[in-house]
Short mmCIF file of C-alpha atoms in Angstrom, two decimals:
data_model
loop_
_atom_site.label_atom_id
_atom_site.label_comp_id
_atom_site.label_asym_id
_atom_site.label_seq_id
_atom_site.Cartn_x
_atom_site.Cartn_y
_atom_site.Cartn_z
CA UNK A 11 0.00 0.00 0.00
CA UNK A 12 2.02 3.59 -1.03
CA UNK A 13 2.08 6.09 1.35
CA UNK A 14 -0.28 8.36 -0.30
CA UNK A 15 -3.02 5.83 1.07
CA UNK A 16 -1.86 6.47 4.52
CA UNK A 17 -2.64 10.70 3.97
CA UNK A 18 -5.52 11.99 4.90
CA UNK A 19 -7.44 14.37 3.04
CA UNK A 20 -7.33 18.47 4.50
CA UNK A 21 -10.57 19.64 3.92
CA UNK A 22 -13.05 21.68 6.49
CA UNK A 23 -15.76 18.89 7.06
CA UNK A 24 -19.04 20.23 6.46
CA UNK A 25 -21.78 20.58 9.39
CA UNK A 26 -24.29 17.53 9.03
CA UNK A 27 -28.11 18.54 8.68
CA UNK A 28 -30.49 17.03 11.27
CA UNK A 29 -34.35 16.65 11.67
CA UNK A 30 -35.50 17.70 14.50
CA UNK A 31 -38.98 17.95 16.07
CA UNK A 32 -40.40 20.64 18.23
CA UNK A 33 -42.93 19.73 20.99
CA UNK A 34 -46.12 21.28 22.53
CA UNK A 35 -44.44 23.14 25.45
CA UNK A 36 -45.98 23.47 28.39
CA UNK A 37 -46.69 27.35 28.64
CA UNK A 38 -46.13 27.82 32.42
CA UNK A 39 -49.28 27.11 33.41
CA UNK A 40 -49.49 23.23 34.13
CA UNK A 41 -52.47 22.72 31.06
CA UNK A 42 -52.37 19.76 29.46
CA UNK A 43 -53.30 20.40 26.33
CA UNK A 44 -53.94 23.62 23.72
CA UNK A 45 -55.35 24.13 20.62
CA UNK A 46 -53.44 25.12 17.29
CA UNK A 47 -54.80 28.83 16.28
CA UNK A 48 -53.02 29.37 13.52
CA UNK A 49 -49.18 28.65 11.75
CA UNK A 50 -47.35 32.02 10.42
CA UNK A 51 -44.71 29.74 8.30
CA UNK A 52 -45.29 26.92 5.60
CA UNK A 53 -43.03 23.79 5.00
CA UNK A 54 -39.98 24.39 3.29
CA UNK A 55 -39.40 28.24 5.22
CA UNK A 56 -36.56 29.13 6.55
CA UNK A 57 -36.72 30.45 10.52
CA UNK A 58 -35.03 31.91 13.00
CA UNK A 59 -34.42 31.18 16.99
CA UNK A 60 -37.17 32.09 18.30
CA UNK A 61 -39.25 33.66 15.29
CA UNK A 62 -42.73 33.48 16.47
CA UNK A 63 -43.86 30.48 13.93
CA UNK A 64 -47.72 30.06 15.13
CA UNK A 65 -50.81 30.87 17.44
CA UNK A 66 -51.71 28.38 20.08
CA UNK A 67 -55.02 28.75 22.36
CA UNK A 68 -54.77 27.69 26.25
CA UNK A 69 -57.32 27.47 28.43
CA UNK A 70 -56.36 31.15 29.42
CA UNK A 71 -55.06 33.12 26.39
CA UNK A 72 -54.21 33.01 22.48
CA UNK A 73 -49.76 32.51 23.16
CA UNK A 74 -47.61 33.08 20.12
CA UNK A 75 -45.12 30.02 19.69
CA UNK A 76 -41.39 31.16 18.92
CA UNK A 77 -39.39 28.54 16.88
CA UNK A 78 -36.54 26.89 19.01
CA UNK A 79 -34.69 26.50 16.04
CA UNK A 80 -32.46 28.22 13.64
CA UNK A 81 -33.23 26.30 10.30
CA UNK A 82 -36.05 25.21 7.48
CA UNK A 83 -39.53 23.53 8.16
CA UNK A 84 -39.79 20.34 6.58
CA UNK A 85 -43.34 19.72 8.17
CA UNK A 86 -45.94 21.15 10.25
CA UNK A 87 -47.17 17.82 12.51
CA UNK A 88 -51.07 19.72 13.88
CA UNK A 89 -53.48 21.38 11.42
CA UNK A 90 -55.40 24.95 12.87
CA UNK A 91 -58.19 23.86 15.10
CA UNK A 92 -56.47 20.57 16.29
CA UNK A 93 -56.25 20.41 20.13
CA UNK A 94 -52.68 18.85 20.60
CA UNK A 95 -51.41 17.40 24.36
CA UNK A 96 -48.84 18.39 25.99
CA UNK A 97 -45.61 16.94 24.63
CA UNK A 98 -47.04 16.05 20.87
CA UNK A 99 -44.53 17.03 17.97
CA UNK A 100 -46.22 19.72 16.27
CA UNK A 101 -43.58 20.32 13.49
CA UNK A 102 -40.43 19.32 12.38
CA UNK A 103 -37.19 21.43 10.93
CA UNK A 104 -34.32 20.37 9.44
CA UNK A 105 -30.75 22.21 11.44
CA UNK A 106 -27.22 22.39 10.74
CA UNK A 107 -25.96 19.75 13.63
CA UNK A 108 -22.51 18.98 14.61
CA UNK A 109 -19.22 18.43 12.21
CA UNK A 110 -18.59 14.40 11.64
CA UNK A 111 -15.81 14.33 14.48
CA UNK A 112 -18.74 15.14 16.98
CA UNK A 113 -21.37 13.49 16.36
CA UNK A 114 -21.13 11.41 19.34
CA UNK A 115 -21.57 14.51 21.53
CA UNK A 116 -24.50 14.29 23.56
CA UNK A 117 -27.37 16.79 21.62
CA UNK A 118 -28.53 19.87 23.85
CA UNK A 119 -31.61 20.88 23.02
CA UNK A 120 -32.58 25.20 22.84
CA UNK A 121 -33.86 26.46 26.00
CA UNK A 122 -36.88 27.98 25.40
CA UNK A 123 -38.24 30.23 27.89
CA UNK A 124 -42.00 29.11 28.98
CA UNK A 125 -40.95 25.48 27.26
CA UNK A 126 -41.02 23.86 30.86
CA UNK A 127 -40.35 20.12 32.16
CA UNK A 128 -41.35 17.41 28.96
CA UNK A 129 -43.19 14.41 30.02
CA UNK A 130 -41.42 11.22 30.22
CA UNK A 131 -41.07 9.32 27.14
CA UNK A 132 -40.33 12.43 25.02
CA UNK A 133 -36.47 12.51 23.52
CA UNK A 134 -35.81 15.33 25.85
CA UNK A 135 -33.29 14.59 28.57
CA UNK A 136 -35.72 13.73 31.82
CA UNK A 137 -34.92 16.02 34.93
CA UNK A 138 -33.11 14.63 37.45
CA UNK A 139 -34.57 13.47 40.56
CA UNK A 140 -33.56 15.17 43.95
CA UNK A 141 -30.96 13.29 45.79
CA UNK A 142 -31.76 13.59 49.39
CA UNK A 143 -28.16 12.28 50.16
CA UNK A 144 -26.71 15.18 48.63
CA UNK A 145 -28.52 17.40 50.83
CA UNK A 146 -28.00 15.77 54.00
CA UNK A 147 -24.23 15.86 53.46
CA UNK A 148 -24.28 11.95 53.61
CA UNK A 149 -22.43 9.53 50.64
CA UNK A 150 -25.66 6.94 51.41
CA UNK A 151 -29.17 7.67 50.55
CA UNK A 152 -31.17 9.06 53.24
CA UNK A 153 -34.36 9.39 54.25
CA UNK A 154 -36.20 12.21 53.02
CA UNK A 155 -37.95 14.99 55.79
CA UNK A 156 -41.55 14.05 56.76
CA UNK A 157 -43.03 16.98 55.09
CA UNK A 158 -41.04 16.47 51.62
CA UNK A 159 -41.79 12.47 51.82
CA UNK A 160 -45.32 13.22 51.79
CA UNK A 161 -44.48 15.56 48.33
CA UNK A 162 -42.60 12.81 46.99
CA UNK A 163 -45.50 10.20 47.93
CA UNK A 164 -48.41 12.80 46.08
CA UNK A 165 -49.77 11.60 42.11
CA UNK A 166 -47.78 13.45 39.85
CA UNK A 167 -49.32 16.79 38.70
CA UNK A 168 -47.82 20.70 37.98
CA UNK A 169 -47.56 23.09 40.73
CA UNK A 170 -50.30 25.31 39.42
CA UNK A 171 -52.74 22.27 39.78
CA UNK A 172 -50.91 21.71 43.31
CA UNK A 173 -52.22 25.21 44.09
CA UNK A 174 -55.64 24.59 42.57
CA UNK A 175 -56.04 21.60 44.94
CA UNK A 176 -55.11 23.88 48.15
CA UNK A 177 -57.29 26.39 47.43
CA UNK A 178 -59.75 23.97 46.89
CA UNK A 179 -59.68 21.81 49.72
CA UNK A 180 -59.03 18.80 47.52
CA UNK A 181 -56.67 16.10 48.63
CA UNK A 182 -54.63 14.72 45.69
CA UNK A 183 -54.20 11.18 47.10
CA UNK A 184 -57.70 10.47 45.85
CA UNK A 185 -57.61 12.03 42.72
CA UNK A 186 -57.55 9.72 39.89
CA UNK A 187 -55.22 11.32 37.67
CA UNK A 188 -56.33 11.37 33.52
CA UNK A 189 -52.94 13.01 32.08
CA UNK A 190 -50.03 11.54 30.69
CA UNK A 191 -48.69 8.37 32.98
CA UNK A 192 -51.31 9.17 35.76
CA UNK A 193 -50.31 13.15 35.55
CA UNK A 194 -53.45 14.65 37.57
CA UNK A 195 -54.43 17.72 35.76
CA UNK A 196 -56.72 20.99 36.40
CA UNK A 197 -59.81 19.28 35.29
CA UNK A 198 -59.47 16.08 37.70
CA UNK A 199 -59.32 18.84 40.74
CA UNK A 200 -62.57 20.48 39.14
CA UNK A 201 -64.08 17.66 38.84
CA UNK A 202 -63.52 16.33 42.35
CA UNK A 203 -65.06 19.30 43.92
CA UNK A 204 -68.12 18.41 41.87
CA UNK A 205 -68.36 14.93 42.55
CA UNK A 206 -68.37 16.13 46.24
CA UNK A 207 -70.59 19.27 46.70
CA UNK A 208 -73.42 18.19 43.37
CA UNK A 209 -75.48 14.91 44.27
CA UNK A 210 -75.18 12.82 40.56
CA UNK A 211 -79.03 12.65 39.42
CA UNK A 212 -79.39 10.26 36.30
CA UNK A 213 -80.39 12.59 33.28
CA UNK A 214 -83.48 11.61 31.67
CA UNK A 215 -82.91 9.69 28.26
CA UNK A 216 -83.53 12.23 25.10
CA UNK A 217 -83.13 10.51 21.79
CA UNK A 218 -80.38 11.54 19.99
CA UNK A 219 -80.60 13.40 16.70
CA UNK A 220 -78.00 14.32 14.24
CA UNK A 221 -77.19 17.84 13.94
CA UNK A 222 -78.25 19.84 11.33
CA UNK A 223 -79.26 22.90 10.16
CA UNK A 224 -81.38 23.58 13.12
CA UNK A 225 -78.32 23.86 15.58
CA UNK A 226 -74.74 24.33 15.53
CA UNK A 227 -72.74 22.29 17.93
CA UNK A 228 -69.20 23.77 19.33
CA UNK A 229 -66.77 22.03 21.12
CA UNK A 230 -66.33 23.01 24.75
CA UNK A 231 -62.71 24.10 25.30
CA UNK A 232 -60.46 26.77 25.54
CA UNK A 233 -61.39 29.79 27.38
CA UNK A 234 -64.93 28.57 27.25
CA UNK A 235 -64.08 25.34 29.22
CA UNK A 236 -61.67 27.11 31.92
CA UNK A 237 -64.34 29.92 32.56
CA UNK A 238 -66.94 27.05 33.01
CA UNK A 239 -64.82 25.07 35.27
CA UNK A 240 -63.92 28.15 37.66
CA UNK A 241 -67.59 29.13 37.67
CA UNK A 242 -68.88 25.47 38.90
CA UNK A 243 -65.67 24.78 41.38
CA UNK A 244 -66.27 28.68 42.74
CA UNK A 245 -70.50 28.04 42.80
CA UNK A 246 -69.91 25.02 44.73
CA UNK A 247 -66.90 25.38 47.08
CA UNK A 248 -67.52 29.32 48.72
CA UNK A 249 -70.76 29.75 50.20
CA UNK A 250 -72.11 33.16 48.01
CA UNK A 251 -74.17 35.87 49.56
CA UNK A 252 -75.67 39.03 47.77
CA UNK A 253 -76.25 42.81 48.45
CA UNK A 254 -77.78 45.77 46.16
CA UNK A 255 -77.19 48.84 46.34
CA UNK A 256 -79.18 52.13 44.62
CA UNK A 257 -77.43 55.45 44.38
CA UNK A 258 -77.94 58.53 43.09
CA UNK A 259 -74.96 59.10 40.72
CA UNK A 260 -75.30 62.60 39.41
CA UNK A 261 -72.67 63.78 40.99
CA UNK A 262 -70.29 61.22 39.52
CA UNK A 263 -71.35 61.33 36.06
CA UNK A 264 -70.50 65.35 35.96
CA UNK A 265 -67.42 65.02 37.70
CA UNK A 266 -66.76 62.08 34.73
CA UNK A 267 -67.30 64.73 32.07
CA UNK A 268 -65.37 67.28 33.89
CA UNK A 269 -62.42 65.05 34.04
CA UNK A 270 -62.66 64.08 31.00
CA UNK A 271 -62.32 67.59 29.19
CA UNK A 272 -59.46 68.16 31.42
CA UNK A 273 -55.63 68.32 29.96
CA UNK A 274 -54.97 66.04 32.46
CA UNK A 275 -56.88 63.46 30.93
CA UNK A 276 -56.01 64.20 27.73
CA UNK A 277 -56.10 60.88 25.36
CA UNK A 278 -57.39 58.99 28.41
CA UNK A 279 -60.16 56.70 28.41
CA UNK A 280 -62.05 57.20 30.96
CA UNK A 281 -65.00 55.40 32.02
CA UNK A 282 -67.84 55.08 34.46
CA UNK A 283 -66.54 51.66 35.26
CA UNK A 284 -62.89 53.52 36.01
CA UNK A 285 -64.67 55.73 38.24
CA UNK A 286 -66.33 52.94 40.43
CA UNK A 287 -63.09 50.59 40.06
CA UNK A 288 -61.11 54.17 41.72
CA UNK A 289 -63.84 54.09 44.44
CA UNK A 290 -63.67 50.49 45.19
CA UNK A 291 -59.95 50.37 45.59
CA UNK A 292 -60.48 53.28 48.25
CA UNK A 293 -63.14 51.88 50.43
CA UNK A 294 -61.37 48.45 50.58
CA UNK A 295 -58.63 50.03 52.92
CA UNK A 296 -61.84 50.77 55.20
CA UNK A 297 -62.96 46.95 54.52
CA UNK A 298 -59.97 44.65 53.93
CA UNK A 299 -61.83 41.42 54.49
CA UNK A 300 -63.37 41.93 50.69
CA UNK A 301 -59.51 42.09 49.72
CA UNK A 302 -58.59 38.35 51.69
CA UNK A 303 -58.58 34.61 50.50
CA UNK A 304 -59.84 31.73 52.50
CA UNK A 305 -56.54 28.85 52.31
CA UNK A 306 -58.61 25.69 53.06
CA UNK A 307 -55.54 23.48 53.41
CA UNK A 308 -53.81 25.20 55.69
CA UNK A 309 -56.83 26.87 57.53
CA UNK A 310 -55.60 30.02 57.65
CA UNK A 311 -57.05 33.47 56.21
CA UNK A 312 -54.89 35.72 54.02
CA UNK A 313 -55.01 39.18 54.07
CA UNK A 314 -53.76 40.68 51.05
CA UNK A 315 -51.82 44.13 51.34
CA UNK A 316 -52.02 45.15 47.79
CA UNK A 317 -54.91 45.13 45.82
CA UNK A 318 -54.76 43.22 41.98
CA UNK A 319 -58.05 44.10 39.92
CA UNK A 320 -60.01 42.13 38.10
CA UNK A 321 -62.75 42.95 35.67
CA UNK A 322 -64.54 40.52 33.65
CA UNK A 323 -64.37 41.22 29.74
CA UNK A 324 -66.13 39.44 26.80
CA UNK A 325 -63.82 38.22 23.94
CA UNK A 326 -64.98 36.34 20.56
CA UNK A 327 -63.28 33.38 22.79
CA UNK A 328 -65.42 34.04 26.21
CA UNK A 329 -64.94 35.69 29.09
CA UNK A 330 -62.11 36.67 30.46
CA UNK A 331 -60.98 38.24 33.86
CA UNK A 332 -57.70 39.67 33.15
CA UNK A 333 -56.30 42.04 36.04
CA UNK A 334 -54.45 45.11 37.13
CA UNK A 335 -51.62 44.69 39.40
CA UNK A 336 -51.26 46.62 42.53
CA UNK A 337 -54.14 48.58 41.28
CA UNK A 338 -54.04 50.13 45.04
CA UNK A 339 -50.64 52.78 43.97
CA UNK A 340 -52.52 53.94 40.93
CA UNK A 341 -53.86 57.12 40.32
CA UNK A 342 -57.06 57.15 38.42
CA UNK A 343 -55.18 58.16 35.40
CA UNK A 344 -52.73 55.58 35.63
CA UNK A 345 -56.16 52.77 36.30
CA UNK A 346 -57.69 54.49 33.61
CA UNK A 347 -54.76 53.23 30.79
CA UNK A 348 -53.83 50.04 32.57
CA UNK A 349 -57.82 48.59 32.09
CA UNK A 350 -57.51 50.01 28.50
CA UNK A 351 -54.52 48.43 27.62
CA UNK A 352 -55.47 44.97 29.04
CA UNK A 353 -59.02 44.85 27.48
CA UNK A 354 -57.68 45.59 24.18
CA UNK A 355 -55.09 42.81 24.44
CA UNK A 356 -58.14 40.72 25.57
CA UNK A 357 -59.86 41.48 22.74
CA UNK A 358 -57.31 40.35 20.49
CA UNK A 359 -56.45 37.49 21.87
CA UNK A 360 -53.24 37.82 22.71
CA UNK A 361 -53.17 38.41 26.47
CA UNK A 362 -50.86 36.75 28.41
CA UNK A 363 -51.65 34.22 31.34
CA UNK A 364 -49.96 36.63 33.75
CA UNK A 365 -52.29 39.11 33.37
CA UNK A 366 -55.24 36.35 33.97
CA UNK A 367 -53.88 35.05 37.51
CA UNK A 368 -52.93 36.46 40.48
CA UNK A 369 -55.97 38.63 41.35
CA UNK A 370 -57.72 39.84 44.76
CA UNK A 371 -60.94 41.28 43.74
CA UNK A 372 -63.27 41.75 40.74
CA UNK A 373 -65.63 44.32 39.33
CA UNK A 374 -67.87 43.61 36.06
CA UNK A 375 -69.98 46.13 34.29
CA UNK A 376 -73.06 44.50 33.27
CA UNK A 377 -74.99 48.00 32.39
CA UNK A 378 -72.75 47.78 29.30
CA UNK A 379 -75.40 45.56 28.16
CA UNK A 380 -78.30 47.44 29.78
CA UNK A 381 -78.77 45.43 32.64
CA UNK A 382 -79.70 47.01 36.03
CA UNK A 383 -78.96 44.58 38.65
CA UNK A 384 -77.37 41.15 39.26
CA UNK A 385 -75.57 38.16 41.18
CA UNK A 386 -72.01 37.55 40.00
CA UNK A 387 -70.58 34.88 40.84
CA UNK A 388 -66.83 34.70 42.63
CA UNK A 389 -63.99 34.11 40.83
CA UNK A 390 -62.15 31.50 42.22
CA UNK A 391 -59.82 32.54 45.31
CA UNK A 392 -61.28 35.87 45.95
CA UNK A 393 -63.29 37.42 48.34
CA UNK A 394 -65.97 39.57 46.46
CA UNK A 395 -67.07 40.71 42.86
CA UNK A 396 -68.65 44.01 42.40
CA UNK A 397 -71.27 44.41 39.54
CA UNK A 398 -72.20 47.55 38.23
CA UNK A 399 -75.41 48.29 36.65
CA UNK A 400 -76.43 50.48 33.70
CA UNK A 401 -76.55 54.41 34.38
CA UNK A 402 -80.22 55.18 33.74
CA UNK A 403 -81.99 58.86 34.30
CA UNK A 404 -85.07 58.19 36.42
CA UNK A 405 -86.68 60.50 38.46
CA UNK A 406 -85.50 60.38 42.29
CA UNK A 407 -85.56 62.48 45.07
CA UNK A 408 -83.26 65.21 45.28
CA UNK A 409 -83.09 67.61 48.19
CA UNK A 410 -86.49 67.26 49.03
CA UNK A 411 -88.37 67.43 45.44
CA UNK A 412 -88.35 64.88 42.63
CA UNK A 413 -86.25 65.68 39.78
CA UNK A 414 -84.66 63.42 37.30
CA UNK A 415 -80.83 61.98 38.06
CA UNK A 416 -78.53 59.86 37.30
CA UNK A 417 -79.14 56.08 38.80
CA UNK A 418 -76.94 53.30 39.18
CA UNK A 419 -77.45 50.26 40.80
CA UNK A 420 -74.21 47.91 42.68
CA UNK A 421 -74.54 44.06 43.27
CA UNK A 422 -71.72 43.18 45.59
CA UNK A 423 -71.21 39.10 45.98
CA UNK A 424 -68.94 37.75 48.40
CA UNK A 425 -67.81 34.63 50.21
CA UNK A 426 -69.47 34.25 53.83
CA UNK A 427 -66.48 32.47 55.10
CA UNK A 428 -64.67 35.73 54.71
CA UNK A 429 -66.74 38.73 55.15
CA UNK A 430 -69.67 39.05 57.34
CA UNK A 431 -72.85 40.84 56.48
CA UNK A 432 -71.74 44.10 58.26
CA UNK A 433 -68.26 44.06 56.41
CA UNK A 434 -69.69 43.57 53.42
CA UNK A 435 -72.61 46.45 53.81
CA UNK A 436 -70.04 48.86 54.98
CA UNK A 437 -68.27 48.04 52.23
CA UNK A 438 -71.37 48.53 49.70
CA UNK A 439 -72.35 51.66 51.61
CA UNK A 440 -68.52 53.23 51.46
CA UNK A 441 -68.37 52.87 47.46
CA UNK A 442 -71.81 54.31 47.49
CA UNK A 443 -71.16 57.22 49.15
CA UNK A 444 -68.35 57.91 47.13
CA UNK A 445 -70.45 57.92 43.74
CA UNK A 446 -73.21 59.85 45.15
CA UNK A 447 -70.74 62.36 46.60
CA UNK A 448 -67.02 61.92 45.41
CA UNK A 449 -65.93 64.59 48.05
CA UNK A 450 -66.35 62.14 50.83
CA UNK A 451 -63.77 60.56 49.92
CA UNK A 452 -61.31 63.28 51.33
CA UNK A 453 -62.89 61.59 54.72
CA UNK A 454 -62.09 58.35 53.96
CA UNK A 455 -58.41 59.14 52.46
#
């Protein structure tokens, strides 16, 4: 054999080309599935790290999906309007990989923020367990504290649904778990607290017809299925109790149009609803128990010291309850843009599931739709839900004659294991005075 055979060849080895596929992350929020909205590249594009490639819909928001690749999509695994687990490929893309000398480099995957933990079975590295060895300082395995054994012992399930099942009284060592590998989810919590609080009664047998042109049938997911869920575990786990409240609102509605022509409010949209958020957030320092959240598991009461607000708004997709943080250290101005901004993201679709958690009281303004009066229910957690009626001009008395004035009615609903009737009328009675007067509030201040 001549030496030449012996020489290797000098050339720069070219980087091979892999397939890769790209799995339905788990958005932060412990939901087991979401549905596919809509893709924003075709097969054969080329993308970007983290070029925002689709539209998928949790039970909470429309999210935008950034690619977690730098290459070309060879295929795109879910069609718009397919609901897709947890963990599914969704697409695939073809990437530059390593040279020929590594290929037998372990692969390390993009992290993508909001991609969170895989399931098992997925070709994602698992994550490692805990070694409780390591933490005692001792080379043999040891025995795990009481109170993490009994974490270790639990189903398997997210620490959002953990939460859920707190707050809910539910104990997850009898909850039959439906995700992936016995993974208890959201609706396996929900449905616990119904199959405890709602006696089962048979439904009568209806013959079943085929749908036609007489009905439309829609699937029940999405927002529409998480707003359901929270209404029926919040119906049936705090004990709801009612108050209404009449006002004369003259005085409120002027100062609104006042305000409103001032500089100071100058591209501002202010509303009535703005108004009686503003006066809400200052009669709860006078009645913080509306501003709490009963903690069944560890029977305790918590007492909030900031004040996140809620207020329900209708999308094409449902209702939604997005909310303002630490509405409390805003001025009306700055409450004013911050409920703007969120309802038109709400709207669109593309609000984020930060903006849906986390809050400590809600108001809803059912006189948008020319309703006077109601009984909101609670959503989930919180202490009380305001509803404000419809402004109507009706005549009323008014310094000892009848003339005609501005009328609004409140429905304030709130959890009896938290606030007591008198809390709850002061309460009532405080925002009141504040719309039928706003000066009082340099009494309450």
């Amino acid at each position: 054999m001549s030496a030449e055979a012996h020489t290797p060849e000098t050339h720069t080895p070219e980087a091979a080309v892999e397939t890769r596929k790209f799995r339905l992350p788990d958005l932060g929020e412990g939901l087991t599935e979401s549905e596919i909205v809509a893709w924003r590249v075709a097969v054969g594009d080329a993308v970007q790290l983290n070029q925002v490639i689709g539209e998928v819909e949790t039970a909470k928001a429309v999210v935008e999906l950034p690619s977690p690749y730098t290459g070309k999509v060879v295929a795109l695994l879910a069609e718009p309007g397919e609901v897709v687990a947890v963990g599914a490929p969704i697409a695939e893309f073809e990437v530059a990989g390593a040279g020929p000398e590594r290929t037998a480099a372990p692969r390390r995957e993009p992290n993508l923020v909001g991609y969170g933990a895989m399931p098992e079975g997925t070709d994602r590295p698992a994550r490692k367990a805990r070694s409780w060895a390591s933490v005692a300082g001792s080379k043999e395995r040891a025995e795990p504290p009481a109170d993490v054994r009994a974490d270790v012992d639990r189903p398997r399930s997210t620490p959002p649904v953990r939460k859920l099942a707190k707050d809910l009284g539910v104990d997850l060592a009898v909850v039959h778990g439906t995700g992936p590998k016995g993974l208890v989810t959201r609706d396996d919590i929900l449905g616990q607290v119904g199959t405890s609080a709602v006696p089962q009664i048979e439904a009568p047998q209806i013959e079943a017809r085929a749908a036609g042109e007489r009905e439309t049938r829609t699937p029940i997911r999405g927002v529409r299925k998480q707003t359901a869920a929270a209404m029926v575990a919040s119906a049936f786990t705090a004990p709801h109790a009612s108050e209404f409240l009449t006002v004369d609102a003259t005085a409120t509605t002027e100062l609104l149009s006042r305000l409103k022509e001032s500089k100071a409010f100058a591209g501002v949209k202010l509303t009535p609803m703005t108004i009686v958020a503003k006066a809400m957030l200052i009669a709860l320092r006078r009645s913080p128990s509306l501003n709490s959240h009963w903690d069944e598991a560890a029977q305790e009461i918590v007492q909030y010291h900031y004040v996140n607000l809620g207020f329900a708004a209708a999308t094409p997709r449902g209702l939604v309850v997005p909310n303002v943080k630490d509405a409390d250290a805003l001025s009306l101005a700055e409450l004013a843009e911050a409920v703007a901004e969120l309802a038109g993201s709400a709207r669109e679709g593309h609000i984020g599931p930060a903006d849906l958690t986390g809050g400590t009281i809600t108001i809803t303004n059912i006189g948008v739709f020319g309703i006077d009066a109601g009984t909101p229910i609670l959503n989930p957690g919180e202490a009380a839900i305001l509803a404000m009626g419809q402004v109507r001009r009706l005549p009323w008395e008014h310094r000892g004659e009848i003339a005609l004035r501005d009328v609004l009615t409140l429905s304030l609903s709130f959890d009896h294991r938290l606030v007591d009737g008198e809390q709850a009328s002061r309460f009532l009675a405080d925002v009141g005075a504040i719309l039928t007067d706003p000066g009082v509030v340099m009494a309450m201040v």
